[in-house]
Structures are given as structure tokens and as C-alpha cells.
mmCIF file of C-alpha atoms in Angstrom:
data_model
loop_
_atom_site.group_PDB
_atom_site.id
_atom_site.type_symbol
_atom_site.label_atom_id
_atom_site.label_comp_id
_atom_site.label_asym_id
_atom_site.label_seq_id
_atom_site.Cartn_x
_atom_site.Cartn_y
_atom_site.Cartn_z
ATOM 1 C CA UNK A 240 132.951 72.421 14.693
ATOM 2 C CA UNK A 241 131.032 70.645 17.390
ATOM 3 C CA UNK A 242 128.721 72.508 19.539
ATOM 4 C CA UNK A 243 125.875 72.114 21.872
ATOM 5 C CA UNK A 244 123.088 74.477 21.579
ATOM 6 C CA UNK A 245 120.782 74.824 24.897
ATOM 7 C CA UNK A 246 118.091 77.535 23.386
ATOM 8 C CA UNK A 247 116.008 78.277 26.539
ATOM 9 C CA UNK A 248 118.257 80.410 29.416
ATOM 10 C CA UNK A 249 115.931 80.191 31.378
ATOM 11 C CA UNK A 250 112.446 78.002 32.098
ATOM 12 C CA UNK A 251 109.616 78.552 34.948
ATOM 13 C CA UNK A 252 106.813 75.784 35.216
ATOM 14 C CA UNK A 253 104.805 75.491 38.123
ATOM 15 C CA UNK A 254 104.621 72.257 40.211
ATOM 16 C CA UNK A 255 103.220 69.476 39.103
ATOM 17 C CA UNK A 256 103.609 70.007 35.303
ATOM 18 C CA UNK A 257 105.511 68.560 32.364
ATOM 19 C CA UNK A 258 108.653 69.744 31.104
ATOM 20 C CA UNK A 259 110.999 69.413 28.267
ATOM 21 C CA UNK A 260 114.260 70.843 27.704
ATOM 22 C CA UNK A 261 115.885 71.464 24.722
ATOM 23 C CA UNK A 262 119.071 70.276 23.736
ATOM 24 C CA UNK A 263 120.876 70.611 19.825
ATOM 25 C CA UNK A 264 123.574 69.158 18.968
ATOM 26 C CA UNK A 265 126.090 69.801 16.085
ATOM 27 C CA UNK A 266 128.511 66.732 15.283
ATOM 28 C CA UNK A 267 129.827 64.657 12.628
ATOM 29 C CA UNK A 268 129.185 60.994 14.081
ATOM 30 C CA UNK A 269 127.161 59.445 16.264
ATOM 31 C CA UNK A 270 127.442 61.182 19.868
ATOM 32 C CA UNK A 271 127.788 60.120 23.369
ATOM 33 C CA UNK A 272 125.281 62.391 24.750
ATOM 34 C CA UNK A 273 124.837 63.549 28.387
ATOM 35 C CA UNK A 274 122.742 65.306 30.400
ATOM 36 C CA UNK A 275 123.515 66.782 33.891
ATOM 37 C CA UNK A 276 122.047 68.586 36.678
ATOM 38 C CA UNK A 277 123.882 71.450 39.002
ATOM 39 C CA UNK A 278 122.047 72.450 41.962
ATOM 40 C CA UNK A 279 123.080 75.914 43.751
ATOM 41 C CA UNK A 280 126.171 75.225 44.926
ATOM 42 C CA UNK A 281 126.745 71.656 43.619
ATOM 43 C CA UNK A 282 128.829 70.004 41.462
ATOM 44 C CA UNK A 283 127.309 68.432 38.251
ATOM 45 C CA UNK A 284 125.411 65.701 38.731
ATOM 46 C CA UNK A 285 124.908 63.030 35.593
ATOM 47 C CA UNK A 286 121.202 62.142 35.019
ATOM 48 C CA UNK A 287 121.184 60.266 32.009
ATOM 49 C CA UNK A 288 123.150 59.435 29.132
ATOM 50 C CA UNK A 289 122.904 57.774 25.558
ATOM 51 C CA UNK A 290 125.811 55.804 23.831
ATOM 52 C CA UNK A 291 123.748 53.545 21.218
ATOM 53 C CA UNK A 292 120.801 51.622 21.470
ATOM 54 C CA UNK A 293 117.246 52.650 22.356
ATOM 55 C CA UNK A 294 116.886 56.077 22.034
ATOM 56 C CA UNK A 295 114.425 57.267 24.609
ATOM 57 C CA UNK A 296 116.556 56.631 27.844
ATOM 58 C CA UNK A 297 115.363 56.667 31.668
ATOM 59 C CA UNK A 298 117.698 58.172 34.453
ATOM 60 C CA UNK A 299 117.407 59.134 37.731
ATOM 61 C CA UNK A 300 114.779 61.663 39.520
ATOM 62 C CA UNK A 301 112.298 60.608 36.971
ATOM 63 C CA UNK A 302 113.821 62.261 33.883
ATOM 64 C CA UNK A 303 114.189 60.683 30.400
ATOM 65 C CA UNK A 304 115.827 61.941 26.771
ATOM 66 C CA UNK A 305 115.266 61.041 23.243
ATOM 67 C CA UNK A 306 117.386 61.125 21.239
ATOM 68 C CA UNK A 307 116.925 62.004 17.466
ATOM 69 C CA UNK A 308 118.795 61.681 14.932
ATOM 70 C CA UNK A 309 117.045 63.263 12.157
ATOM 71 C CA UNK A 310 116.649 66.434 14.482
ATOM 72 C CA UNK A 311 119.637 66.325 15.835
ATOM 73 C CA UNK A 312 118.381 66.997 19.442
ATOM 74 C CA UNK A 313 118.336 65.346 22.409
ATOM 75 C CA UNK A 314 115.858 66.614 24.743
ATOM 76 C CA UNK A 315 114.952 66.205 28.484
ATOM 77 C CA UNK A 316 111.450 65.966 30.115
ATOM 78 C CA UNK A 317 109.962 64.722 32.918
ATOM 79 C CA UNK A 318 106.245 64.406 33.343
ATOM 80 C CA UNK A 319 105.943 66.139 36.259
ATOM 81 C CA UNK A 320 107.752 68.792 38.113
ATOM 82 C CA UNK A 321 109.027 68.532 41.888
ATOM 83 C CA UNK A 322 110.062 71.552 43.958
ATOM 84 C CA UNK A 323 113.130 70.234 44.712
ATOM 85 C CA UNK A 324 114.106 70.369 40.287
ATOM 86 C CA UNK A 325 114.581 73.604 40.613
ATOM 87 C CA UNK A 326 118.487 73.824 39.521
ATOM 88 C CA UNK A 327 120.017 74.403 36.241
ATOM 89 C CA UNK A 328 120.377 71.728 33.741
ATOM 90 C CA UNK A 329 123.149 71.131 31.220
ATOM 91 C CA UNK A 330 123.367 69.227 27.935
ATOM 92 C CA UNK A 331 126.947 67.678 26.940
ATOM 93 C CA UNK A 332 128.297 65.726 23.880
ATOM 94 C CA UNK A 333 131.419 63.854 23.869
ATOM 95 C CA UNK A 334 133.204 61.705 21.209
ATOM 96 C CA UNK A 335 133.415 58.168 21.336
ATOM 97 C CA UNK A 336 136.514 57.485 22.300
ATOM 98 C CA UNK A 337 137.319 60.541 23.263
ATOM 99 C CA UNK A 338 137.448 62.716 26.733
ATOM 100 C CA UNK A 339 136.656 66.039 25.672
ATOM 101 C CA UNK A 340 133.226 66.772 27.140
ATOM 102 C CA UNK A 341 131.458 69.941 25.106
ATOM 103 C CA UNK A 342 128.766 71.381 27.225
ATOM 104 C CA UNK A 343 126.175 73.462 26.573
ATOM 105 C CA UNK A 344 125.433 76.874 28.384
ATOM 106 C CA UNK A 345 122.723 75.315 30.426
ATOM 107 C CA UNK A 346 119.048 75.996 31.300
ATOM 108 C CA UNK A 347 117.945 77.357 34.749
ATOM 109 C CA UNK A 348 114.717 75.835 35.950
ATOM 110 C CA UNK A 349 112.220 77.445 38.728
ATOM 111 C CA UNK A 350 109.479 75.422 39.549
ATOM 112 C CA UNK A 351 106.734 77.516 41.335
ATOM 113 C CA UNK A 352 104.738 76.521 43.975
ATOM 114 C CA UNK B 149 132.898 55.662 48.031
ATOM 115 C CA UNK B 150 132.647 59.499 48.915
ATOM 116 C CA UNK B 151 133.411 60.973 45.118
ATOM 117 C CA UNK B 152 135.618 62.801 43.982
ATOM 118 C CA UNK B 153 136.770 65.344 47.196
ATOM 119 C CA UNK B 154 137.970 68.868 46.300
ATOM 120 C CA UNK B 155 139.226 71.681 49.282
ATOM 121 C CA UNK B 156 138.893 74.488 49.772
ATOM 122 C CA UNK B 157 135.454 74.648 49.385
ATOM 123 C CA UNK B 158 135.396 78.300 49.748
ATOM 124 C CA UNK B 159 138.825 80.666 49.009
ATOM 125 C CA UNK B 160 138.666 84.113 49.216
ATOM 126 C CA UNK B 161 141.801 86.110 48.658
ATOM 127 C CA UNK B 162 143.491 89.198 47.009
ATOM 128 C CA UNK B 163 144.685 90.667 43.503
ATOM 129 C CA UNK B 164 148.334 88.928 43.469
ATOM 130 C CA UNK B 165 148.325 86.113 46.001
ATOM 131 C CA UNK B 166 148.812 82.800 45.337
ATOM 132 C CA UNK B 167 145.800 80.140 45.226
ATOM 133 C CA UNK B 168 146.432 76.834 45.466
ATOM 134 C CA UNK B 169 142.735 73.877 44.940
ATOM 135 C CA UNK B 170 142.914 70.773 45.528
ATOM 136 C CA UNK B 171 141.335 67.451 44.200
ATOM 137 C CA UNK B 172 140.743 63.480 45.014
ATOM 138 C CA UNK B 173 139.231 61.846 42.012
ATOM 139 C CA UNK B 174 137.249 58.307 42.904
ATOM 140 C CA UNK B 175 139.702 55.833 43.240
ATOM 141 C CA UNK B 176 140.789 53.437 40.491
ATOM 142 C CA UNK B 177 139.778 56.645 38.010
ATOM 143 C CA UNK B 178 142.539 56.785 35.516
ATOM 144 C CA UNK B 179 141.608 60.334 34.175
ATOM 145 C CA UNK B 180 141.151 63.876 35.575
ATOM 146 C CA UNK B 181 139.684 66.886 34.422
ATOM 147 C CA UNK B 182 139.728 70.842 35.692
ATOM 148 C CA UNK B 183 136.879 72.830 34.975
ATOM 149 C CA UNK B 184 136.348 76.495 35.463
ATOM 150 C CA UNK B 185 132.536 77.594 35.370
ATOM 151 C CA UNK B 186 131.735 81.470 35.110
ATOM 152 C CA UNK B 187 128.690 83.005 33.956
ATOM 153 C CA UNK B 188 130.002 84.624 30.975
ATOM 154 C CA UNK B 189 131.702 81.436 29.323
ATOM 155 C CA UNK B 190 130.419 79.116 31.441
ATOM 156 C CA UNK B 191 131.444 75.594 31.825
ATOM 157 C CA UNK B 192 135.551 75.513 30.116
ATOM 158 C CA UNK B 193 138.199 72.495 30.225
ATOM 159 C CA UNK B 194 141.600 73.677 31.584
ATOM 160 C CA UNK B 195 142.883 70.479 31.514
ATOM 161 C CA UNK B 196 143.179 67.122 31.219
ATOM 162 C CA UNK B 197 145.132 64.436 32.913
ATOM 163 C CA UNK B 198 145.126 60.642 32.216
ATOM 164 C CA UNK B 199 147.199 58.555 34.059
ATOM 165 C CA UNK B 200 148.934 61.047 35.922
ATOM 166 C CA UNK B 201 149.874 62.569 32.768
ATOM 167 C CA UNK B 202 148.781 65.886 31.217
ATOM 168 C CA UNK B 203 147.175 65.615 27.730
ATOM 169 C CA UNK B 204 145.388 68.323 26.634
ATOM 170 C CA UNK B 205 146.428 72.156 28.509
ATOM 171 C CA UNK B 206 144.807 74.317 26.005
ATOM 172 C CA UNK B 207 142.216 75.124 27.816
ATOM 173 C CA UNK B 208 144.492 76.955 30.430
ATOM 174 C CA UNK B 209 144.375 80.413 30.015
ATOM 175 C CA UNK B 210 147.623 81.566 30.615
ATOM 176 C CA UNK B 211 150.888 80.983 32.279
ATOM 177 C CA UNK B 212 149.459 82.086 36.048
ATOM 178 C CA UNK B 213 147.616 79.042 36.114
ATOM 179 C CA UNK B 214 149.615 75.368 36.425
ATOM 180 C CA UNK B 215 148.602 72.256 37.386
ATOM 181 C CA UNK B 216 149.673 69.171 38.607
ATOM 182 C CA UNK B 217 149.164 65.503 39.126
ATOM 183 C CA UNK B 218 151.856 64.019 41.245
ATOM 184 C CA UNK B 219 149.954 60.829 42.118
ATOM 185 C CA UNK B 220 146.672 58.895 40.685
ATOM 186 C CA UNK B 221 144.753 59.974 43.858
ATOM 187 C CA UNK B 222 145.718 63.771 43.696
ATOM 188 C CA UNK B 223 145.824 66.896 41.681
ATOM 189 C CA UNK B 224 146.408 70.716 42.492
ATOM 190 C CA UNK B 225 145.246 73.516 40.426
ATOM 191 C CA UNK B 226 147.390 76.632 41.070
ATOM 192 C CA UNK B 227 147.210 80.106 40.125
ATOM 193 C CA UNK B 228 149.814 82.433 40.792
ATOM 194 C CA UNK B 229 149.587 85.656 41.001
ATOM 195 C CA UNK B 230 145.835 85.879 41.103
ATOM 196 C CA UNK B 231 144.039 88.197 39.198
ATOM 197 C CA UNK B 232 140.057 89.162 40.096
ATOM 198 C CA UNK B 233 139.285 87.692 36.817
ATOM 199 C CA UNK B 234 140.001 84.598 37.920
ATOM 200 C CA UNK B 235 137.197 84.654 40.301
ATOM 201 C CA UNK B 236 134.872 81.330 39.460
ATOM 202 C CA UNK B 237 133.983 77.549 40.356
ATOM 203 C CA UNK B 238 136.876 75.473 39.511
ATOM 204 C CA UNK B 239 135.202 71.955 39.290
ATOM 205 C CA UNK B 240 137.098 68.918 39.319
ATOM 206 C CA UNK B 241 135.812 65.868 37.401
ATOM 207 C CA UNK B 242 137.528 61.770 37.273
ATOM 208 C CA UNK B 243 136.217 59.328 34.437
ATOM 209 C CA UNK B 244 137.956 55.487 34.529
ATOM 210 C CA UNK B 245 137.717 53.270 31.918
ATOM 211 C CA UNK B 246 135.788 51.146 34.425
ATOM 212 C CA UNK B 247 132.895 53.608 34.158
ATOM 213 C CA UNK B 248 132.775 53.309 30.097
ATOM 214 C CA UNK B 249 132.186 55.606 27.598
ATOM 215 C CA UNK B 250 133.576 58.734 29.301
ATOM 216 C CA UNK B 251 130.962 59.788 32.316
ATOM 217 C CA UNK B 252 132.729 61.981 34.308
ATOM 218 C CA UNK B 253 132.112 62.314 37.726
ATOM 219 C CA UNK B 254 132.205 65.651 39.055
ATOM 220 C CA UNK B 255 133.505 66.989 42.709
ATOM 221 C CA UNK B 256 131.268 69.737 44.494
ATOM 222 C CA UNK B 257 133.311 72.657 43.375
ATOM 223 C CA UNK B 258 135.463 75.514 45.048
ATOM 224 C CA UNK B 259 134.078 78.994 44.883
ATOM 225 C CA UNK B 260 137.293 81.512 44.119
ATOM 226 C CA UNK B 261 136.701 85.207 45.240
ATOM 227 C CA UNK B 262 139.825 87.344 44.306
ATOM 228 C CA UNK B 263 139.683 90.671 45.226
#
């Protein structure tokens, strides 16, 4: 069955440092792979995705992913932190071709001062 | 253009009432999606429209909850009676085939308090 696997609940990094999330994937073809960001009260906002192609992909706020194959992962970092990160962060896979988004169970960030 | 619009923002109401949400996807999107986001089970498709029509339900959890698409610029989530269980963010989320490969675009929520 297909299933995303977020290991860390929760993250704290202070300002100013790097940070990578984790993101597994399980999944019997090549995936369309997401990642989005919820801030308190927010809907989902997408940061980055990856269809094909190049697999370390830029998207917005300064985050990038790579994605690999052999691991079967698809992690987020960002090189340094902002304040204003602070959220929680979720990892998705979908099917080409296909609607049926399967999220993971996220990661909170806190970014300290 | 403003996204996709969902109202109430906020609903508050008690064991047994009726609860009606609301949702605008981004126009020209040709497919719809109802989320419900708790903290147990977190993020879960109800359902799935695309072009008006409903594809996949199996994500709705039981009769109480219906929903509708009348129109390609409007959908209604309804629960009836409600139940305090039911109390989460129903998220609303469009995807067109203008967009490619499935990004969904996701509406800022309404918080549901049954009591």
C-alpha cells in the first residue's frame, strides 16, 4: 500500500540554522511528490513539488527537496531558518494520473529566537 | 484571483444540529476535494468531485455527512445531525488540468466546534 512516512513530530532549530526534514515514501512507480506548508490557522500552502526531471528542486521561501530514488525519500531543507517558518510542514505523494493526494502526518517546526 | 474561498470560517454549534460549509474552488478548476484535518488522523479525503461529479466518497465517514456540487464554482459539505466528533478543519482543495500534474490548491479552512 502507499504511504508517506514523516518520522520527526516535531523539530526545534534556532534562527539562523539549517534544516532538513524528512520525508519516506512507499510506492510502486515513480511519484508526484509534494511538499506543503500549514501555518496556524492556514490552509496548506504548496512549496515545491517534483514530477520528473532534476531531482533537487527549488520552491518558494527558500526551500528545496531531493529527491532519491534509491532511498526512497524526499526531503526538505533550507539553509537557513526564518522566524516566520515556524508552522508545520507536510509531505504528500500522488499518482500520476491520478487525484488521490496521500499525505503524511506532518512535522511541526519552532524556530527559536 | 483570490483562491479557493470557503465560509464559515469559524462554526460553532451543538450535539445534533445541522452544519452546513461552504466552498469556491479557483475558477476554471475542474476538480474538488474535501478534507477533514484532526490531530488524531490528521489530514483525510472525504471526497472527490471532478466536473461537478462525485468520484470517489469513501472517504466519508458515514451517512451524517453529504456533499454536494451543484455548479463548477460551488460545493457544500453538510453534516446532519452533528456529533462532537465531528469537531475539525474541513479544508477544501480545487486542482484543473490547467495546473498539471494534480497540485491542489487549498482554501484557508473552517474550524468546526460541536458541542
Amino acid at each position: 500500500a502507499q504511504s508517506v512516512t514523516q518520522p520527526d513530530i516535531h523539530i526545534t532549530v534556532s534562527e539562523g540554522a539549517s534544516l532538513e526534514l524528512r520525508c519516506n515514501y512507499s510506492y510502486g512507480a515513480t511519484p508526484y511528490l509534494f511538499w506543503y506548508v500549514q501555518s496556524p490557522g492556514q490552509g496548506l500552502q504548496l512549496l515545491l513539488k517534483y514530477f520528473s526531471g532534476d531531482t533537487l528542486v527549488q520552491g518558494i521561501k527558500g526551500f528545496e527537496a531531493e529527491f532519491k530514488r534509491s532511498q526512497s525519500s524526499f526531503n526538505l531543507r533550507k539553509p537557513s531558518v526564518h522566524w516566520s517558518d515556524a508552522a508545520e510542514y507536510f509531505c504528500a505523494v500522488a499518482h500520476s494520473g491520478t487525484y488521490k493526494y496521500i499525505f503524511g502526518t506532518g512535522t511541526r517546526l519552532k524556530v527559536l529566537a | 484571483d483570490a483562491g479557493v474561498i470557503q465560509s464559515p470560517r469559524h462554526e460553532v454549534t451543538e450535539m445534533g444540529q445541522e452544519v452546513t460549509l461552504r466552498c469556491k474552488p479557483i475558477s476554471g478548476h475542474n476538480s474538488l476535494f474535501w478534507y477533514r484535518q484532526t490531530m488524531m488522523r490528521g489530514l483525510e479525503l472525504l471526497i472527490y468531485f471532478n466536473n461537478n461529479v462525485p468520484i470517489d466518497d469513501s472517504g466519508m465517514p458515514e451517512d451524517r455527512f453529504s456533499a454536494k456540487m451543484p455548479n463548477a464554482s460551488f460545493s457544500t459539505l453538510k453534516i446532519q445531525p452533528s456529533e462532537p466528533r465531528d469537531s475539525a478543519v474541513y479544508f477544501c482543495a480545487s486542482s484543473g488540468t490547467g495546473t498539471g500534474y494534480n497540485e491542489q490548491f487549498f482554501g484557508p479552512g473552517t474550524r468546526l466546534t460541536v458541542l
